[in-house]
Tab-separated table of C-alpha atoms in Angstrom:
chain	number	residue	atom	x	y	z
A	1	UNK	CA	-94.065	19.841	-34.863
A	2	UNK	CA	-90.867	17.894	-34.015
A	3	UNK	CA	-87.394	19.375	-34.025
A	4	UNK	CA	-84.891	18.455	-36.659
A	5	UNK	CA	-83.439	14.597	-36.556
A	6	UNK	CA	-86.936	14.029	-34.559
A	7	UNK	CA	-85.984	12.922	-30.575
A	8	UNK	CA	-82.196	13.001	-31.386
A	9	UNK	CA	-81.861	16.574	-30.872
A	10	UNK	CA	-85.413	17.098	-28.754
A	11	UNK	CA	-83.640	14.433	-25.804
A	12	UNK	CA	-80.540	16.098	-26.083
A	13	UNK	CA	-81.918	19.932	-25.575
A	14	UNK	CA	-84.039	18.274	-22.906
A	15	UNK	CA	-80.702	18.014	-21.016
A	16	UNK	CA	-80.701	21.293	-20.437
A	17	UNK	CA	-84.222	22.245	-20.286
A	18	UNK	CA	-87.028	20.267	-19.655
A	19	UNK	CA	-88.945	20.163	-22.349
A	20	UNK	CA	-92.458	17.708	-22.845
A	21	UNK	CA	-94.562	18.043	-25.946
A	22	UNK	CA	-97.504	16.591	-24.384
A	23	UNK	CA	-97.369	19.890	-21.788
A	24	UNK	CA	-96.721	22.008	-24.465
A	25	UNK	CA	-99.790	21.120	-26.858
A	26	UNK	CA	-102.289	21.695	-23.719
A	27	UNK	CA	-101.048	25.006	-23.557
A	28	UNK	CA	-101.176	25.506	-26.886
A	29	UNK	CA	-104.838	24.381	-27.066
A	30	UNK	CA	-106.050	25.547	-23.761
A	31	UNK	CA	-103.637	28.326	-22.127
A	32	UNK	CA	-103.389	26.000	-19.298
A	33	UNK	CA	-99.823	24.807	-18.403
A	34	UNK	CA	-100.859	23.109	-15.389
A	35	UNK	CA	-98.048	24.331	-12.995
A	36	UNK	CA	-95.427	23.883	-16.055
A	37	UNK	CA	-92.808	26.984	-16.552
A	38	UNK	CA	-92.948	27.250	-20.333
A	39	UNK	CA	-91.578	30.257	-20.972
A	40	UNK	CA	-91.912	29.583	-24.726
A	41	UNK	CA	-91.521	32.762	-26.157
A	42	UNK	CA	-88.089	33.528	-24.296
A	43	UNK	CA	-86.485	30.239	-25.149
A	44	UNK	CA	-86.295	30.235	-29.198
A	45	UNK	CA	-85.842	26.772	-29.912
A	46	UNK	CA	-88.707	26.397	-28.407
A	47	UNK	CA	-92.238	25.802	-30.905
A	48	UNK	CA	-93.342	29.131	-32.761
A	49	UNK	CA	-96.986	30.074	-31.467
A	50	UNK	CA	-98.090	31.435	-34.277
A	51	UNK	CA	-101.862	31.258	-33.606
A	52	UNK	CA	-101.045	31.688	-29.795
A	53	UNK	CA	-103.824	34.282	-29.236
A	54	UNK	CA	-106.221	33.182	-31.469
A	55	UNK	CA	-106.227	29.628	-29.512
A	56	UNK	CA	-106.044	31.641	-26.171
A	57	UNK	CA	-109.632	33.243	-27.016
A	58	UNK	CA	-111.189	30.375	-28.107
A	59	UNK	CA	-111.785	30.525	-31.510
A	60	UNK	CA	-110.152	27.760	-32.396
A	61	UNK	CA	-112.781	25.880	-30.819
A	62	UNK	CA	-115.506	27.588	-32.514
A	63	UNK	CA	-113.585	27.616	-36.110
A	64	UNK	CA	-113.349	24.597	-36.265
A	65	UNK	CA	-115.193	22.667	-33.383
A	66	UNK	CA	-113.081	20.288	-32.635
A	67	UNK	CA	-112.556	19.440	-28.518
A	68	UNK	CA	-109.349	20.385	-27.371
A	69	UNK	CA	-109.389	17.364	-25.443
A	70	UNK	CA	-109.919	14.880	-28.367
A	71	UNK	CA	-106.882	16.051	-29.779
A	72	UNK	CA	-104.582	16.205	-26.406
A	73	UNK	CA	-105.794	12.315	-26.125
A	74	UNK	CA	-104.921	11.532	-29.889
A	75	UNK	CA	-101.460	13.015	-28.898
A	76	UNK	CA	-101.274	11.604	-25.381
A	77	UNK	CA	-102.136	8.032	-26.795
A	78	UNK	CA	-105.474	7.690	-24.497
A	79	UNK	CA	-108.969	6.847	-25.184
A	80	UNK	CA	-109.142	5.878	-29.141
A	81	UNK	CA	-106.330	7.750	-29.316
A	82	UNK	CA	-104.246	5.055	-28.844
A	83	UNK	CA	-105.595	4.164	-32.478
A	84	UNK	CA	-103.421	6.602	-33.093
A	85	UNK	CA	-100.098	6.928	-30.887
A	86	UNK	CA	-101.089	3.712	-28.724
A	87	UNK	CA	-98.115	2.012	-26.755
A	88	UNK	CA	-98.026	-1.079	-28.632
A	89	UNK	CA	-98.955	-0.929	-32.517
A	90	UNK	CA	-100.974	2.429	-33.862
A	91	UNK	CA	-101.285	3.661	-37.512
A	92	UNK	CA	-98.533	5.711	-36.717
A	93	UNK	CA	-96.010	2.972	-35.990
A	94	UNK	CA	-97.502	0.736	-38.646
A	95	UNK	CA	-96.520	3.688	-41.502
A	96	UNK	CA	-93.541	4.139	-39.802
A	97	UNK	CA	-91.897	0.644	-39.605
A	98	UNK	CA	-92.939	0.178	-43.010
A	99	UNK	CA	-91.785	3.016	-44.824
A	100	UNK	CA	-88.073	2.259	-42.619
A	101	UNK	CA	-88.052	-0.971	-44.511
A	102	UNK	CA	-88.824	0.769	-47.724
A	103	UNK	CA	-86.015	3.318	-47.538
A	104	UNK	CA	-83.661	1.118	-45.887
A	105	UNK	CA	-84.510	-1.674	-49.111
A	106	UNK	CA	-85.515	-4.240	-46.849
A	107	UNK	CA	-88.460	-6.139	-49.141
A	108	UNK	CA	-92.121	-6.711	-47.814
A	109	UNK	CA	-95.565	-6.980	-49.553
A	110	UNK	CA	-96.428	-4.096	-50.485
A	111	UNK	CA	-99.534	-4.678	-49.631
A	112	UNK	CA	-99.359	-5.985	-46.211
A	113	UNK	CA	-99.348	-2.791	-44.492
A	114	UNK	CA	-102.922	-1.846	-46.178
A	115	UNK	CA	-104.497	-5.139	-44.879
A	116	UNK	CA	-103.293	-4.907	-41.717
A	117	UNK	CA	-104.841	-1.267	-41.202
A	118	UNK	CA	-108.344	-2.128	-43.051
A	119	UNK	CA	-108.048	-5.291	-41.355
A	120	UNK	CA	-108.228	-3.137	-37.314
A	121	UNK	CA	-111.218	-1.862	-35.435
A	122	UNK	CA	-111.765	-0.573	-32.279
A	123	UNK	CA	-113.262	-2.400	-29.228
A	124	UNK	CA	-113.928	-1.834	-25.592
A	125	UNK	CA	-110.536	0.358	-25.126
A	126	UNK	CA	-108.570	-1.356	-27.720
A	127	UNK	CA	-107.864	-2.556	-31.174
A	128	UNK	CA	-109.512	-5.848	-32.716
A	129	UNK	CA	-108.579	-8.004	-35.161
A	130	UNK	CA	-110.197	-10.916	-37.202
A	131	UNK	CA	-107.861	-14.261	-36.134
A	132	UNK	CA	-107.831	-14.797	-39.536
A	133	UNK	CA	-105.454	-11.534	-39.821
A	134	UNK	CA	-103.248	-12.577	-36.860
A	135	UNK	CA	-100.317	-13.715	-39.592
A	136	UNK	CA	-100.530	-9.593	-40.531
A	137	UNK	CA	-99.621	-8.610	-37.144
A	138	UNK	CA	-96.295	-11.071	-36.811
A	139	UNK	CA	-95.346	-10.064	-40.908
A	140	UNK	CA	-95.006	-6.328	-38.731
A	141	UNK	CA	-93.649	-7.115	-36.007
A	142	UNK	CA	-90.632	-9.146	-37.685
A	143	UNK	CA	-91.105	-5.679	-40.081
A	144	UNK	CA	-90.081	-3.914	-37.299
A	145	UNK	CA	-87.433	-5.906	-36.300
A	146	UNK	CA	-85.696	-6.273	-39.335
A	147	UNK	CA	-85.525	-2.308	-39.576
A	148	UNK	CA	-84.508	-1.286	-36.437
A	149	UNK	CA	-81.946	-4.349	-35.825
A	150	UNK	CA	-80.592	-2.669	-39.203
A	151	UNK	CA	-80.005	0.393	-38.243
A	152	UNK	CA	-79.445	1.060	-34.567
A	153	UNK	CA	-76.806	-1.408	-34.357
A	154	UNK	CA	-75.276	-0.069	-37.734
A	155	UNK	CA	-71.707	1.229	-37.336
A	156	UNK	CA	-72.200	4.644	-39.467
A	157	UNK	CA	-75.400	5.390	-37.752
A	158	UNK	CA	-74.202	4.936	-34.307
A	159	UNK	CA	-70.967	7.185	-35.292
A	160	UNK	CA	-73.549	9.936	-36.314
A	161	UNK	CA	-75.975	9.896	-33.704
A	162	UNK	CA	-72.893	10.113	-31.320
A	163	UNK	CA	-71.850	13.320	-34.072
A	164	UNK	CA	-75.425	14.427	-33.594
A	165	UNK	CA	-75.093	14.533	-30.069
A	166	UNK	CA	-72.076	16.249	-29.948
A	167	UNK	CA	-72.890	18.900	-31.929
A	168	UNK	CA	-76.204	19.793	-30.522
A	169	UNK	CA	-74.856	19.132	-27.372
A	170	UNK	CA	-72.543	22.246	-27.712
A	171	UNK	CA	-75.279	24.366	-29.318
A	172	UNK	CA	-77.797	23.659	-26.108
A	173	UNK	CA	-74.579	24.464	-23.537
A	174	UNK	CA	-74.117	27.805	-25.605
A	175	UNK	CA	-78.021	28.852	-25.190
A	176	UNK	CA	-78.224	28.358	-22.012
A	177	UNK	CA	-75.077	29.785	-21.261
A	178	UNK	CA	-76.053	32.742	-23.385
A	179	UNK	CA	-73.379	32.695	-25.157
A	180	UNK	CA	-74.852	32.149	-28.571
A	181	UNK	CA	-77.401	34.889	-29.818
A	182	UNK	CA	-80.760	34.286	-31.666
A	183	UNK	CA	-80.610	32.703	-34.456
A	184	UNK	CA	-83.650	33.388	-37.195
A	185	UNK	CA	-85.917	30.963	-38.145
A	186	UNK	CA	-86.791	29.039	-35.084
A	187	UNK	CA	-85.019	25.174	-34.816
A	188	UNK	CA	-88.287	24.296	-34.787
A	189	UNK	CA	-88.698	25.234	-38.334
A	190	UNK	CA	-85.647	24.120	-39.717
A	191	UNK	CA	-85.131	20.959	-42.419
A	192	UNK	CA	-82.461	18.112	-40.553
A	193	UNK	CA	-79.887	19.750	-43.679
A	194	UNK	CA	-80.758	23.192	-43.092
A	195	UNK	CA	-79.912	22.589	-39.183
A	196	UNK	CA	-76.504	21.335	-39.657
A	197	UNK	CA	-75.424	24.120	-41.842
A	198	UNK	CA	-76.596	26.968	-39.393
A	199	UNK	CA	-74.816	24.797	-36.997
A	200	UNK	CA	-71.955	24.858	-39.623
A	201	UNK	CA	-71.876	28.819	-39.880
A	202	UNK	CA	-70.884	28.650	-36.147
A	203	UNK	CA	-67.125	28.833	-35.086
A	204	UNK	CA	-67.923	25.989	-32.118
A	205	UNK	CA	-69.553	23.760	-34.081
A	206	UNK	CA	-67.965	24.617	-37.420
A	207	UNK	CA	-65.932	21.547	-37.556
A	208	UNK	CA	-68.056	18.485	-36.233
A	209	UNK	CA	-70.927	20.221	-38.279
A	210	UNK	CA	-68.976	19.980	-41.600
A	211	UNK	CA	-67.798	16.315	-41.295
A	212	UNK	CA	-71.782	15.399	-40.538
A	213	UNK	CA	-72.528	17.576	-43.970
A	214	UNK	CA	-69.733	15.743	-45.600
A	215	UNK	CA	-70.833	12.280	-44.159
A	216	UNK	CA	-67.428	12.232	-42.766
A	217	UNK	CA	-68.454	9.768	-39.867
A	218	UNK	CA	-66.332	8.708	-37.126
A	219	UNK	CA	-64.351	5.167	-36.689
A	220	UNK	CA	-66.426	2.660	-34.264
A	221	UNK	CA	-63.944	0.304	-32.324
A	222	UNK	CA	-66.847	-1.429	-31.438
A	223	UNK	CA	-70.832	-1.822	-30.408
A	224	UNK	CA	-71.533	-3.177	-26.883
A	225	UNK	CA	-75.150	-4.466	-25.773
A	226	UNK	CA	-76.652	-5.098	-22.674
A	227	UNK	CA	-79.787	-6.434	-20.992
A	228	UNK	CA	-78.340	-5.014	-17.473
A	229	UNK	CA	-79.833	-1.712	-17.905
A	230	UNK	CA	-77.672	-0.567	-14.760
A	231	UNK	CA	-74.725	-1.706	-15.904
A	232	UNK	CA	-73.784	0.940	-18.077
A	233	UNK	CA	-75.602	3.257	-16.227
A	234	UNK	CA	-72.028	4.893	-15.132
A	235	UNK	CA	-71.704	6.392	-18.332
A	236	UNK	CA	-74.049	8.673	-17.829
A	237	UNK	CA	-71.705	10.652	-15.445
A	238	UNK	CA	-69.448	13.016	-17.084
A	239	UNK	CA	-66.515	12.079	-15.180
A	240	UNK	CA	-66.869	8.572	-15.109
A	241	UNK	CA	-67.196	8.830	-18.418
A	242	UNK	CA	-64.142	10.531	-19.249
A	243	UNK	CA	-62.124	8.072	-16.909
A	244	UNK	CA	-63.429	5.103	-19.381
A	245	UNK	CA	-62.365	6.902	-22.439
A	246	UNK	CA	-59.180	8.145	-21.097
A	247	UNK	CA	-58.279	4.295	-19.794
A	248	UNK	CA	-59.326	3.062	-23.548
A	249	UNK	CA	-57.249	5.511	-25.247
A	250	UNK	CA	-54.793	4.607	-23.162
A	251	UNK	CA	-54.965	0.780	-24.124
A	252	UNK	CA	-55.141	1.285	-27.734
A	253	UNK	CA	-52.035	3.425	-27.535
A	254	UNK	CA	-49.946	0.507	-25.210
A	255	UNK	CA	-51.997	-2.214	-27.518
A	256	UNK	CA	-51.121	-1.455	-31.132
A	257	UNK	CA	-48.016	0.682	-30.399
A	258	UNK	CA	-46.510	1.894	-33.405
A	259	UNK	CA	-50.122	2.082	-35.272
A	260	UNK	CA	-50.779	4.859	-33.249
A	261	UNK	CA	-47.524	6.559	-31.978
A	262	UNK	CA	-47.513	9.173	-34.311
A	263	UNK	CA	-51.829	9.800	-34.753
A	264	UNK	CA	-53.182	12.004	-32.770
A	265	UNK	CA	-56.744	10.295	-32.113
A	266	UNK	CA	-59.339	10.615	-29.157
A	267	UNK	CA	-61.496	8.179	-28.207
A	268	UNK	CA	-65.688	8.620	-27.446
A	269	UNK	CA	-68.142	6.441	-25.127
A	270	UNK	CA	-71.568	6.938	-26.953
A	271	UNK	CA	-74.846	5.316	-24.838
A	272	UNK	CA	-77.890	4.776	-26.955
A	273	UNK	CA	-81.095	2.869	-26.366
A	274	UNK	CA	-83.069	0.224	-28.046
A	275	UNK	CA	-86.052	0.280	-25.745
A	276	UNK	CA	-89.108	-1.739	-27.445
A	277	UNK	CA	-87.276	-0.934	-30.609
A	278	UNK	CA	-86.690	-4.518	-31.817
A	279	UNK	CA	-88.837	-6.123	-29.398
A	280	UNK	CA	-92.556	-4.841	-28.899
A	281	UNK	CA	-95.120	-6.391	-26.728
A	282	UNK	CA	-99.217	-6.210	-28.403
A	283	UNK	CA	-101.903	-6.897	-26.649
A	284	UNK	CA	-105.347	-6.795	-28.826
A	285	UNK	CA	-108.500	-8.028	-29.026
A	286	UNK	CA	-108.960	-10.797	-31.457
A	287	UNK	CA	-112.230	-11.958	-32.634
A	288	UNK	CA	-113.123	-15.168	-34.159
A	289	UNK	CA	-114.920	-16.184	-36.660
A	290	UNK	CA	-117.780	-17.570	-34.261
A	291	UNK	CA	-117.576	-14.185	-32.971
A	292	UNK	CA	-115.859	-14.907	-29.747
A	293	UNK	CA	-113.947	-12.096	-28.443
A	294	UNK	CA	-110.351	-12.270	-26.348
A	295	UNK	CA	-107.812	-10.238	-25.628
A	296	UNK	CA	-104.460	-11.569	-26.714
A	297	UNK	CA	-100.621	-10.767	-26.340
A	298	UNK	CA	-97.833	-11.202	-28.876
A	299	UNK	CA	-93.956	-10.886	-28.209
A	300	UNK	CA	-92.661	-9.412	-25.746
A	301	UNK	CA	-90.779	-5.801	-24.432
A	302	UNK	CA	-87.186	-5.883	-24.303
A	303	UNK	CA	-84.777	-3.470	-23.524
A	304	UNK	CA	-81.109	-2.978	-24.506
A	305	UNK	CA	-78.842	-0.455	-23.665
């Protein structure tokens, strides 16, 4: 399972613990943590092992007879299971790019999606395709850019991701601190909603909580991007950090004068990622119809910070 808001809030706990779902499901399935310091049961936001012994003494393997290790691969992305969670395009990220473009209203052939799946086969370590299905792959790729270049560069959604942050941010210092006591269910069971109101029933979070439930987002000034991956690599320190936003505070205060004499304002750096978001290289097999087969790449990976 995934905790609520997906990666949002499993990167931001993983500040303060290390945390790595691919370690975690061997365990699961085998007992063996390979060195790893789970600890799962002590640490509540942690997965709920509910069939913890019965996996332990294999008879999960015998229920059901499936090999542990065909399903750590299908996770990991290795072996066919890169059909699955594969670096460049899977089934996973073909449902998932489309259905973003369905929610976010962006149109598409409905039907596109479909032909591109039935239209996939596997073949020495990798996917084939039929040249004549080539156009399929481009209609998803500019699929997937259209949704993320939609939404991670949107002004509300960068103002609640920063929120997001925030507020799980001060939930993770609190458990680790100690200073906040278990809270029943498990994160890992709660809905995104149901999150941000136990969040909201907290006095430390009470506030930032209730202007995410109320969609009450912060202002952006404005959205910065960069190739120099580096560059902004400064931000990641705390102080530096709050040296920038102090300095910018300052400027909009000297700037636009009596604007914001008498508001009482502060001012946040947040640093997100569009790593192979809008731009994804593929490399496939492609088969023609003579029956000649090649491997071929499309696009390329890009990375903006």
């Amino acid at each position: 399972g995934a905790a609520p808001f997906g990666h949002t809030v499993e990167w931001t706990l993983n500040r303060y613990r290390h945390f790595d779902h691919e370690e975690n499901a061997r365990w699961v399935l085998t007992g063996d943590s390979r060195g790893y310091d789970l600890e799962i049961t002590q640490m509540y936001y942690e997965p709920n092992l509910f069939y913890r012994k019965f996996i332990r003494n294999q008879e999960f393997q015998k229920r059901y007879q499936l090999d542990p290790e065909l399903i750590l691969a299908y996770i990991k992305g290795t072996g066919k299971g890169q059909i699955i969670a594969g670096r460049g395009m899977d089934l996973d990220n073909i449902d998932g790019v489309y259905r973003m473009n369905l929610y976010m209203g962006i149109p598409y052939e409905k039907e596109v999606p479909v032909r591109l799946v039935q239209a996939l086969c596997w073949y020495q370590d990798n996917l084939l395709i039929p040249e004549k299905d080539l156009p399929l792959i481009q209609d998803w790729l500019d699929a997937r850019y259209r949704a993320y270049d939609l939404f991670i560069y949107d002004e509300q959604y960068i103002a609640f991701e920063y929120m997001l942050s925030k507020v799980v941010e001060t939930y993770a210092q609190e458990l680790v601190l100690g200073k906040k006591t278990k809270i029943e269910p498990s994160l890992w069971v709660l809905t995104d909603t149901r999150f941000i109101q136990s969040l909201y029933s907290e006095e430390s979070t009470k506030q930032l909580a209730k202007r995410i439930l109320l969609l009450d987002f912060y202002d952006v000034i404005g959205i910065y991007v960069s190739e120099k991956l580096e560059l902004p690599s400064l931000l990641t320190n705390a102080t530096e950090l709050e040296q920038v936003e102090s300095s910018l505070k300052e400027y909009l205060e000297n700037h636009f004068g009596g604007d914001y004499a008498n508001i009482h304002f502060s001012v946040a750096i947040h640093r997100t990622t569009d790593f192979r978001k809008r731009f994804r290289q593929i490399s496939i097999n492609v088969k023609t119809d003579s029956g000649h087969i090649s491997g071929r790449t499309f696009s390329a990976d890009k990375n903006y910070v």
